[in-house]
XYZ file of C-alpha atoms in Angstrom:
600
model
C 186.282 43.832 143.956
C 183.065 41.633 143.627
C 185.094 38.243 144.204
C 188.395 36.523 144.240
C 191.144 38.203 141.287
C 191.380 36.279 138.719
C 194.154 39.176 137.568
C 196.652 41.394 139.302
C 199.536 43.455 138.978
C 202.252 43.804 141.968
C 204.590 46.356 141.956
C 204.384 46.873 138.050
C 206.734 48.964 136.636
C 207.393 50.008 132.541
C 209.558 52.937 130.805
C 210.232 53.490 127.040
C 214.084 54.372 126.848
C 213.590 56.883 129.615
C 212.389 57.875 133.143
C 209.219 55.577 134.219
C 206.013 55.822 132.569
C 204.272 54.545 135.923
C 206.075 52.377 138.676
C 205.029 50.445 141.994
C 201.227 50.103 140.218
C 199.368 47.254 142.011
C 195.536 45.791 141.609
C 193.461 43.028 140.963
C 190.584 42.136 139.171
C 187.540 39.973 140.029
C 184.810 38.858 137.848
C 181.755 41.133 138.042
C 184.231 44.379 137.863
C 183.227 47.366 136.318
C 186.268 49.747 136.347
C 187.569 52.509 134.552
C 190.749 53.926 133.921
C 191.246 57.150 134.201
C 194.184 59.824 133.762
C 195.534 62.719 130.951
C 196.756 61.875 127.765
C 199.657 60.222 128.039
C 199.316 59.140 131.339
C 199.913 55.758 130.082
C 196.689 54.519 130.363
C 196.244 52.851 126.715
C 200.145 51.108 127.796
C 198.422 49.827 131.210
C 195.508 48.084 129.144
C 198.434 46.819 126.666
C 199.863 45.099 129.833
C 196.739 43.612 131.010
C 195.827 42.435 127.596
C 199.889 40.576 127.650
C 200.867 42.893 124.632
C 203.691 44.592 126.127
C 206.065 42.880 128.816
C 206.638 44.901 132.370
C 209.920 46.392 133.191
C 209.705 45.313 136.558
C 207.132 44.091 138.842
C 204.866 40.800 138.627
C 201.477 40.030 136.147
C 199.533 37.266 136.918
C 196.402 35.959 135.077
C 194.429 32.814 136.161
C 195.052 30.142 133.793
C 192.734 29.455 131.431
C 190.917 32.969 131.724
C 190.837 34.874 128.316
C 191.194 38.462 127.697
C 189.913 40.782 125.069
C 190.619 44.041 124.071
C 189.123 46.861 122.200
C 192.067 48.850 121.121
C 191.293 52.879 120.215
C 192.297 52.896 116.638
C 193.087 49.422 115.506
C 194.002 48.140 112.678
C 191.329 46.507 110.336
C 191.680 44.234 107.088
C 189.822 45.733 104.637
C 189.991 42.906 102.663
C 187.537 40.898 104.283
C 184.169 40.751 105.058
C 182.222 41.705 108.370
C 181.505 38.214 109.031
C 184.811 36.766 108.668
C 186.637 40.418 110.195
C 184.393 39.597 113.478
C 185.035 35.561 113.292
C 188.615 36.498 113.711
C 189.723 35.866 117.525
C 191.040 39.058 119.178
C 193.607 37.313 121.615
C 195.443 34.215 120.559
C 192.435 31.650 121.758
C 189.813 30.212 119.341
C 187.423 31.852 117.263
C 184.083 32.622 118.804
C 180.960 30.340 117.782
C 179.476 31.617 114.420
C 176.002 31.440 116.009
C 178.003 34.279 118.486
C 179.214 36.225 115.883
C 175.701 35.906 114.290
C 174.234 37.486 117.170
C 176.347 39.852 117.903
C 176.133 41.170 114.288
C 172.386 40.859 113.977
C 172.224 43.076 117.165
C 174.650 45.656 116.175
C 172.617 45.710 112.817
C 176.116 45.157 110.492
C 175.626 42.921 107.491
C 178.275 40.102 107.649
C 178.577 40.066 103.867
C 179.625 43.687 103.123
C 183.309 44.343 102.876
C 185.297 46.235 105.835
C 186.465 48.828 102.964
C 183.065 49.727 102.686
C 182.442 50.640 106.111
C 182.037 53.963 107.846
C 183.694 54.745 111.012
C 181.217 53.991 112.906
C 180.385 51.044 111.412
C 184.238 49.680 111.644
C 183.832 50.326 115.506
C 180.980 48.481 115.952
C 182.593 45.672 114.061
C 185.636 45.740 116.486
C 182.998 45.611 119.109
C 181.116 42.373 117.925
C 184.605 40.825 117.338
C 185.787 41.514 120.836
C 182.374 40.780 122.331
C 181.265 37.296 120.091
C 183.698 35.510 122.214
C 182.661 36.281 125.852
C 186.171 37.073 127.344
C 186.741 36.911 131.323
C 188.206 40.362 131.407
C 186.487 42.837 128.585
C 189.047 45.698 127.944
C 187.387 48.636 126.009
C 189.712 51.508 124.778
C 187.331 54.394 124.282
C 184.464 52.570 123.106
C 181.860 55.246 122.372
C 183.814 56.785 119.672
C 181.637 57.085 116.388
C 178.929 55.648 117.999
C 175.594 57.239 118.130
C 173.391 57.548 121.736
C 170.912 54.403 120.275
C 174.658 52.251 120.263
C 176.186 54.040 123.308
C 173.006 53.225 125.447
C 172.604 49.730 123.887
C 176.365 48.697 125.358
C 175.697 50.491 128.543
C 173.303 47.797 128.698
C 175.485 45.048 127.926
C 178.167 46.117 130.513
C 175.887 46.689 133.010
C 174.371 42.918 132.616
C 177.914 41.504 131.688
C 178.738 38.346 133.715
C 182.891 38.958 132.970
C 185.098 41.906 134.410
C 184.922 45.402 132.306
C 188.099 47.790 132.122
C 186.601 51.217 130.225
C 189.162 54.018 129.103
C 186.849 56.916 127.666
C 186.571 60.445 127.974
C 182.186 59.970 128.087
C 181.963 60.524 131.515
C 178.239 59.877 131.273
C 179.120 56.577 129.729
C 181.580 55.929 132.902
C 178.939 57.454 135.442
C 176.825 54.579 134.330
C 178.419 51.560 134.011
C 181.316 51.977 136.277
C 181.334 50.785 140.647
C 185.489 51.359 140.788
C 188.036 53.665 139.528
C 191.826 53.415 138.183
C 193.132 56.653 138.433
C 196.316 56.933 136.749
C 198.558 60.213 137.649
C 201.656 61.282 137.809
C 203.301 57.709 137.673
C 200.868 56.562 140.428
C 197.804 54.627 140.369
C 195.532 55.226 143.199
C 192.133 53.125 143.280
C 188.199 53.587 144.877
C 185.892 50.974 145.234
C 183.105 53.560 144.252
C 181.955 54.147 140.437
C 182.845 57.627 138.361
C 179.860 59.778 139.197
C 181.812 59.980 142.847
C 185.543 61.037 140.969
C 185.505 64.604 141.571
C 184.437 64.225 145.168
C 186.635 61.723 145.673
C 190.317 62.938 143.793
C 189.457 66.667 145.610
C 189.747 65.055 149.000
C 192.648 62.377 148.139
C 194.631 65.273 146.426
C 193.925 67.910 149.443
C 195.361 64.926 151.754
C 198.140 64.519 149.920
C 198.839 68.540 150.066
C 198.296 68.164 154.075
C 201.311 64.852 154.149
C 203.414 66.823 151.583
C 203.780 70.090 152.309
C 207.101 69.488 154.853
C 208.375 66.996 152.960
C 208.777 68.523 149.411
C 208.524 71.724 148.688
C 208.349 70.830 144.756
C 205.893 68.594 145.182
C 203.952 70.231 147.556
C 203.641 73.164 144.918
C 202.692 70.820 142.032
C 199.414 69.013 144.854
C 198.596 72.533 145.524
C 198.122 73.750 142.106
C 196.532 70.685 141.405
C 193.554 71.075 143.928
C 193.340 74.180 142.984
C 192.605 73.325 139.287
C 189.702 70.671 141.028
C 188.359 73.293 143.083
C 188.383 76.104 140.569
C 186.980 73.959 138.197
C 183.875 72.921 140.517
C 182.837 76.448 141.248
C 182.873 77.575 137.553
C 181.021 74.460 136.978
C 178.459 75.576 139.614
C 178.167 79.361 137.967
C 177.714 77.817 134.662
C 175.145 75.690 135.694
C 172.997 78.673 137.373
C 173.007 80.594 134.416
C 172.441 77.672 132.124
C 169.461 77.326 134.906
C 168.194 80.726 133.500
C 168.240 80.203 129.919
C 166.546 76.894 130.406
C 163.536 78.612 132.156
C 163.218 81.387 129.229
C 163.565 78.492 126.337
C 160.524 76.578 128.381
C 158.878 79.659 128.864
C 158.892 80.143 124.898
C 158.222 76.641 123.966
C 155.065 76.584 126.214
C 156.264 74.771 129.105
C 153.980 76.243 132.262
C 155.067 74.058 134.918
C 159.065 74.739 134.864
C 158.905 78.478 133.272
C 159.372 81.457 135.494
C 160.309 84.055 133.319
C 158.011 84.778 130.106
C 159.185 86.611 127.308
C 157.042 89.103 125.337
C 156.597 88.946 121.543
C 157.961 92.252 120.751
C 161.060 91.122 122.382
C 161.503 88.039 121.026
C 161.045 89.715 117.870
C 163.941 92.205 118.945
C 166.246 89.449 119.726
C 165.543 86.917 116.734
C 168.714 85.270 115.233
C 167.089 82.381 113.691
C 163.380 81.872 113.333
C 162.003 78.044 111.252
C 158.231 77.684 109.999
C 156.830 74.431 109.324
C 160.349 73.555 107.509
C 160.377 70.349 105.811
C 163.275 68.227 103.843
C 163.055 64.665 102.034
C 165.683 62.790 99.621
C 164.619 59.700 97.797
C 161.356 59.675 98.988
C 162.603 59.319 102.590
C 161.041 62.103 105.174
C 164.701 64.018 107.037
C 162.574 66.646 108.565
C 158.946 67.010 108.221
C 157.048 70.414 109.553
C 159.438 71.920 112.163
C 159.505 75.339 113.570
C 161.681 77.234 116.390
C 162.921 80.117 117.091
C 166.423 80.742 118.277
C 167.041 83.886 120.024
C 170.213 85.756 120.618
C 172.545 84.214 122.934
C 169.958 80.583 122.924
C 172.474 77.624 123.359
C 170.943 74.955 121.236
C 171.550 71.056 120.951
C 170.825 68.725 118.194
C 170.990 65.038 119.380
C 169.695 61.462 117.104
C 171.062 58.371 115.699
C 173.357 58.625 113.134
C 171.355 58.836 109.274
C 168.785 60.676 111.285
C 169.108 64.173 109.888
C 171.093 66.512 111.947
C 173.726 67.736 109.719
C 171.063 68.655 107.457
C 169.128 70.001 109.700
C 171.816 72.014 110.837
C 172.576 72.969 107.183
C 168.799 74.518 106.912
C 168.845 76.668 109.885
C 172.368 78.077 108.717
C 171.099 78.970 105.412
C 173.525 76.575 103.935
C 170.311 73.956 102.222
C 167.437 75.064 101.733
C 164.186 73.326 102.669
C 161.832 71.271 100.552
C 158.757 73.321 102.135
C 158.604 75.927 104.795
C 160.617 79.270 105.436
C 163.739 79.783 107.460
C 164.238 83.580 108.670
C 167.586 84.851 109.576
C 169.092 88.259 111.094
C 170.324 89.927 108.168
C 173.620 91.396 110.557
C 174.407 87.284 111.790
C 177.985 86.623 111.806
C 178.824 82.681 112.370
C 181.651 80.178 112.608
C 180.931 76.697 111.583
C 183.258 74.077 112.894
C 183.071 70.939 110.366
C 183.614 67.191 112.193
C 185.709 66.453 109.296
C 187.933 68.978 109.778
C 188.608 69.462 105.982
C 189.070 73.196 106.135
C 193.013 72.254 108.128
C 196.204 71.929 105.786
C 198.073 69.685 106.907
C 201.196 71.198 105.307
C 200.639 74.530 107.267
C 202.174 74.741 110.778
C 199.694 76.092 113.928
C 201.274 78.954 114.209
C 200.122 79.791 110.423
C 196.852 78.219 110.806
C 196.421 80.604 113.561
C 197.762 83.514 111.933
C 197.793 83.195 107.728
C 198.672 86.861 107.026
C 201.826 85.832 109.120
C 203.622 87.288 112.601
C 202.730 86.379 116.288
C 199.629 87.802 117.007
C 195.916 85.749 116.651
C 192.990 88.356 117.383
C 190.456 86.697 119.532
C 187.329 87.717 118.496
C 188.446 91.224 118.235
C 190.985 90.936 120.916
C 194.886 90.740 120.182
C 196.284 87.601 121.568
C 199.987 86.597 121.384
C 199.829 82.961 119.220
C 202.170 80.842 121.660
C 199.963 81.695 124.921
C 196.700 81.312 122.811
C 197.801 77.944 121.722
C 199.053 76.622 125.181
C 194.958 77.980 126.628
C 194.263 74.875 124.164
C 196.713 72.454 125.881
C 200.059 72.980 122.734
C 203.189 73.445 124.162
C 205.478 75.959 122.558
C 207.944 73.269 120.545
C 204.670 72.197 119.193
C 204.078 76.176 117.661
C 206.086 75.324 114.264
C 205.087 71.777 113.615
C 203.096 70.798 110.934
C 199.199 70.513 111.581
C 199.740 66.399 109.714
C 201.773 65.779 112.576
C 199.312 66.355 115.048
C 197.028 63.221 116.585
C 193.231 63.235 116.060
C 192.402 64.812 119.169
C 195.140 67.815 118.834
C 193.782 68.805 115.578
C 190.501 69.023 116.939
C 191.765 71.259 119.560
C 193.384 73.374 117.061
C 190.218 73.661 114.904
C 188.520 74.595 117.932
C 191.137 77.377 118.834
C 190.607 79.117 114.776
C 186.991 78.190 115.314
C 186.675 80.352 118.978
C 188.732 83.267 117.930
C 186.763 84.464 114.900
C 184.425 86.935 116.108
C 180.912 85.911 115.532
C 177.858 86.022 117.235
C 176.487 82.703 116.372
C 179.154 79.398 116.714
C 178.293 76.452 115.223
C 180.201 73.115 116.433
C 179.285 69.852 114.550
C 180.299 66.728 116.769
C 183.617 69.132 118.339
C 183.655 66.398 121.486
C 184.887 63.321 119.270
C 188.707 62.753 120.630
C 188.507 64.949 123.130
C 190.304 64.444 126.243
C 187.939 65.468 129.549
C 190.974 68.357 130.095
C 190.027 69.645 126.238
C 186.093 69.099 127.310
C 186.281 70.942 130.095
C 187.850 73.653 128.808
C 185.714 74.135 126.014
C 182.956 73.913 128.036
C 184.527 77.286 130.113
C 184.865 78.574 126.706
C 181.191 78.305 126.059
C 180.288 79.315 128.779
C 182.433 82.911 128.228
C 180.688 82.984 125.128
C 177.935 85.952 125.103
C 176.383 84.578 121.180
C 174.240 81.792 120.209
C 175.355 78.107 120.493
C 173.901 75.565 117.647
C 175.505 72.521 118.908
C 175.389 68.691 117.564
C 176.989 66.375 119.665
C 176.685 62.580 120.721
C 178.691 63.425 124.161
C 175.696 63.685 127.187
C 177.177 65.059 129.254
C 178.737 67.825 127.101
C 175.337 68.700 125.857
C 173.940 68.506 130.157
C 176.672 71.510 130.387
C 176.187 73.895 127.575
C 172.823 73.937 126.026
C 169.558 75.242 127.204
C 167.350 73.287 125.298
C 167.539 70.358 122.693
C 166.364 69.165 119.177
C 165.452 65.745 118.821
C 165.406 63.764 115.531
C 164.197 60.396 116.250
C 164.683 59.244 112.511
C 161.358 59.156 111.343
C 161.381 62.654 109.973
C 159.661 64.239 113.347
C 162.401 66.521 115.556
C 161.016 68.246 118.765
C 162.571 70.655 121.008
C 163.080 70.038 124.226
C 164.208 72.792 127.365
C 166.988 71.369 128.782
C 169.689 69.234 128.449
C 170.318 65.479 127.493
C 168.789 64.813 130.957
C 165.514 66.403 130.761
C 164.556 65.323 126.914
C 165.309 61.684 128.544
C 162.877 62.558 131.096
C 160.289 64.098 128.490
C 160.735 61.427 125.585
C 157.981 58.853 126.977
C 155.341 61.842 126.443
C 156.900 62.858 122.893
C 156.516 59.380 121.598
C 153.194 58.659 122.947
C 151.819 61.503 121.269
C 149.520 60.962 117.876
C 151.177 61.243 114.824
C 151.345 64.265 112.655
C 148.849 65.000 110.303
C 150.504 63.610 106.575
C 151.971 66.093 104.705
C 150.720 66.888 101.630
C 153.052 65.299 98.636
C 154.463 68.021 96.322
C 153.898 67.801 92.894
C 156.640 66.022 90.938
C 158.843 67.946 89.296
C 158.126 67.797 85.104
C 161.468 66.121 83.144
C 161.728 69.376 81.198
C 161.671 73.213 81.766
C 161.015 75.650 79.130
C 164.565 76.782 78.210
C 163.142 80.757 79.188
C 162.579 79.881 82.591
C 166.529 79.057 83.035
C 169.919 80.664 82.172
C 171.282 78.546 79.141
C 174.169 77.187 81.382
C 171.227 76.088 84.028
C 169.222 74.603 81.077
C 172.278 72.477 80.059
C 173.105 71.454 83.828
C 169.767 70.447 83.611
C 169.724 68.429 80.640
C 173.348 66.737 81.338
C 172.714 65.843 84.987
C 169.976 62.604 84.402
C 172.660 61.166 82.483
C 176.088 62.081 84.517
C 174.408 60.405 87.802
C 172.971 57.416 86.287
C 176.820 56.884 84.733
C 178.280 57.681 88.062
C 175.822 55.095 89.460
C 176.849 52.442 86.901
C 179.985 53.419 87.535
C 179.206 52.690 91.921
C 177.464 49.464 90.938
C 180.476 48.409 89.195
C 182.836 49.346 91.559
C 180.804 47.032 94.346
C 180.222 44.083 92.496
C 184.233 43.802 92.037
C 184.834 44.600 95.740
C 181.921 41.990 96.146
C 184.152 39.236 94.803
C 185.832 37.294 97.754
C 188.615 36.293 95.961
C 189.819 40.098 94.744
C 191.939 41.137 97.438
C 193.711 37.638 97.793
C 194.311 38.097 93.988
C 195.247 41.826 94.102
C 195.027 43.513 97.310
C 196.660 47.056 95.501
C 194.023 47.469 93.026
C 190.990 46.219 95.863
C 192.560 49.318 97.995
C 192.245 51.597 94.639
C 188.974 50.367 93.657
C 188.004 50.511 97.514
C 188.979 54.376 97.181
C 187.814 54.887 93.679
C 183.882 53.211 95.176
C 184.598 56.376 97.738
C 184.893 58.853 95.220
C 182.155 57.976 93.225
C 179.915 57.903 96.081
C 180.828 61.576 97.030
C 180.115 62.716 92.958
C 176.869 61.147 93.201
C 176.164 62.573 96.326
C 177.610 65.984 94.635
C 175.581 65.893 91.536
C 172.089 64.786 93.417
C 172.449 67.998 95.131
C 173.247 70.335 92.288
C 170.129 68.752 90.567
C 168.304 69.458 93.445
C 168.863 73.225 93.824
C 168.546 73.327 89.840
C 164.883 71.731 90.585
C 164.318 73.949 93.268
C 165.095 76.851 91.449
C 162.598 75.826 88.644
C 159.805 75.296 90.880
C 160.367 78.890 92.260
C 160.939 80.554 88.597
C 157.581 78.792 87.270
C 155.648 80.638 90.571
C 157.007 83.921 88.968
């Protein structure tokens, strides 16, 4: 600890209506503290921070807090009025003390770039966390207790509060599954397992080091004493170990790649291995020219190219807004781009895994979700798998085969997305943000996954460390418009960025013509023609309809006076949102298509 506690726990102890979730659990906290708490799901960590925050009484054992210290926590999910407004949502105390100063709330707002007039039902999810985060932050608690607080965050906002930890005069308790996030902000570890909490005064970049020796001790004081548990330590080094050296094989053929995707995007100095033209030809899956996308006037992607070769593991990485989805979108063949070509292998099978995870019913159980034409057996790409041991590779367990997929937490139906996802046979995989609720268990077992995988990776993820493990080179989007690739991981395009900014801009783009109001009505179908003609006039009424929607949910007095019809006019401002968003892109590919017949 870096002083005197000014919290501790002695021999804490708390059960719900059964055996002990964790007993005999004893440490202190100083000011200056930067721990994190680690263990599996379910471990009990989120009930630990719940005692240390004084929202849940101890079974047994002894909590003491200095007086007059406060202590604020960032809970995982928690609950948010959406009938107020930022301001007044992050004015709100999170413990039972005073609000913060509104010239601290100010701040805090101003630099997590929130507006503190808009209305919390108006928010995206990663604009709701960042407004739990200036709530929790505005009033400067002792103790700082964040519950996975790089979920929906983008790296500009998970860098930006590795900062403010870092330079944070109170004590910091992190739960997350971001071990890059831990690695840097971190000096001391909580690790929760097995009902035990064993503790290191050294940060999370040491944990695997330092849990391989502390569990191969325990095996060593054990084994004579219990056979049982002796068995369980054993298999549990074991896991450590194995998972270290496939860790290590990964990263030497990851090595590989990365030297062939520097040697093709003209990297001299860390290239060993150069590819010739006819066979990157031969092995094309995906090849870009000068591919360019804009909507209202605003540059997404402006004169990329790349080529992405058979069995290429490929990141995507920016702030959210910048572009990646649609990025993403162009190189599948699923949008196409404003300017430029995109090339694709005519015999390219791929599986796309969507972030939203819209494609699950939540009425269907995992078995059928696994296997729609019904009985037991899930083919893994190509392979015949029994459902119940294909399931429990993705951490279910078998009472969990017939329950329904709306049952499941965030995190599980990710994992059983991921399992549908994996087992199609493809040869390219496409995973948009798979990491978000991840456990490290789930991470690293995707990442073994990948790494089985013999096709190409397109991958767009916020997680660092994830991306440090499975991808050979990167895409950048900086929001601007410009993306650049980048051999390597996470790591190296840190390492490279300096040099990428510094460079002169590009040369401006040409502007394309604008698009006439009217086609002649041979050009298009007569169903086009009339899309064509009603569209102007269905999205400026779904506009009106928007505008209307946020002046009402602008009024402060609306959800005091009705907070039922704020929710429905909260959801209806959602819907019509999504239909303009819908009909902008219909008129687009109906422009498109114009542009192409009057070439003809």
């Amino acid at each position: 600890m870096a002083g005197p506690p000014i919290f501790t726990l002695r021999e804490a102890e708390i059960g719900f209506g059964g055996a002990s979730l964790f007993s005999e659990v004893g440490f202190g906290i100083a000011r200056g503290d930067r721990a994190c708490l680690i263990g599996r799901n379910g471990c009990g960590k989120s009930t630990l921070m719940k005692v240390i925050a004084g929202e849940l009484e101890l079974d047994l054992g002894e909590r003491y807090a200095q007086p007059g210290i406060r202590i604020a926590y960032l809970h995982q999910d928690p609950p948010v009025d959406a009938g107020l407004c930022v301001g007044d949502y992050a004015r709100r105390a999170p413990d039972d003390g005073p609000p913060a100063p509104d010239h601290a709330v100010a701040a805090m707002l101003d630099r997590l770039e929130l507006d503190p007039d808009r209305r919390m039902a108006t928010l995206s999810g990663g604009e709701s966390r960042r407004a739990e985060l200036a709530r929790v932050l505005a009033v400067a608690p002792d103790i700082l207790l964040l519950d996975e607080p790089t979920n929906h965050l983008d790296l500009p906002a998970i860098e930006w509060l590795e900062r403010l930890i870092r330079g944070y005069e109170g004590a910091v308790v992190t739960v997350s599954h971001d071990r890059r996030f831990l690695a840097d902000v971190t000096d001391r570890i909580l690790w929760l397992e097995r009902g035990r909490l064993r503790q290191t005064a050294r940060g999370f970049a040491a944990f695997e080091e330092w849990s391989e020796a502390v569990i191969a001790e325990e095996l060593r004081r054990q084994e004579k004493l219990d056979r049982r548990i002796a068995e369980e330590t054993r298999w549990l080094h074991r896991g450590i170990t194995a998972r270290r050296r496939r860790n290590q094989g990964r990263l030497a053929a990851l090595m590989d790649m990365r030297e062939r995707r520097a040697a093709m995007l003209g990297a001299p100095q860390r290239a060993r291995i150069v590819l010739e033209e006819s066979e990157i030809r031969s092995r094309m899956a995906i090849e870009a020219g000068n591919i360019s996308k804009q909507y209202g006037g605003r540059a997404i992607v402006e004169g990329f190219s790349t080529r992405i070769l058979r069995g290429d593991r490929i990141g995507i990485l920016g702030p959210n807004g910048a572009g990646k989805t649609t990025l993403l979108r162009m190189l599948i063949g699923e949008l196409k781009p404003d300017s430029g070509k995109v090339r694709r292998s005519a015999t390219l099978q791929s599986a796309y895994f969507d972030q939203r995870r819209a494609s699950l019913d939540l009425d269907a159980t995992l078995r059928r979700t696994l296997c729609p034409e019904g009985g037991d057996t899930v083919f893994v790409r190509g392979r015949p798998r029994h459902v119940v041991g294909y399931l429990k590779d993705f951490l279910f367990d078998f009472d969990q085969v017939e329950s329904p997929v709306g049952s499941l937490s965030g995190g599980e139906r990710n994992r059983l997305l991921l399992a549908r996802t994996l087992a199609r046979k493809c040869d390219l995989l496409v995973l948009d943000e798979p990491t978000n609720d991840l456990d490290m268990d789930t991470l690293d077992l995707l990442a073994d996954v990948l790494g089985e995988f013999e096709g190409t990776l397109i991958l767009v993820s916020h997680d660092r460390d994830f991306l440090d493990k499975t991808v050979a080179s990167v895409i950048a989007l900086e929001g601007d418009g410009s993306a650049r690739e980048f051999a390597g991981g996470y790591s190296d395009y840190r390492r490279n960025r300096p040099a990428a900014q510094s460079r002169p801009d590009p040369k401006p783009r040409p502007k394309a013509a604008p698009v006439r109001p009217r086609a002649p009505a041979s050009k298009l179908g007569f169903r086009q023609q009339r899309r064509w003609d009603e569209l102007p006039g269905e999205i400026e009424r779904a506009q009106e309809r928007a505008g209307t929607l946020e002046r009402m949910l602008a009024d402060p007095g609306f959800y005091e006076r009705d907070p039922g019809r704020f929710a429905h006019a909260a959801e209806l401002l959602s819907g019509a949102r999504a239909e303009i968003a819908a009909l902008e892109e219909e008129w687009l590919e109906l422009a498109l298509l114009r542009e192409e017949l009057e070439k003809v």
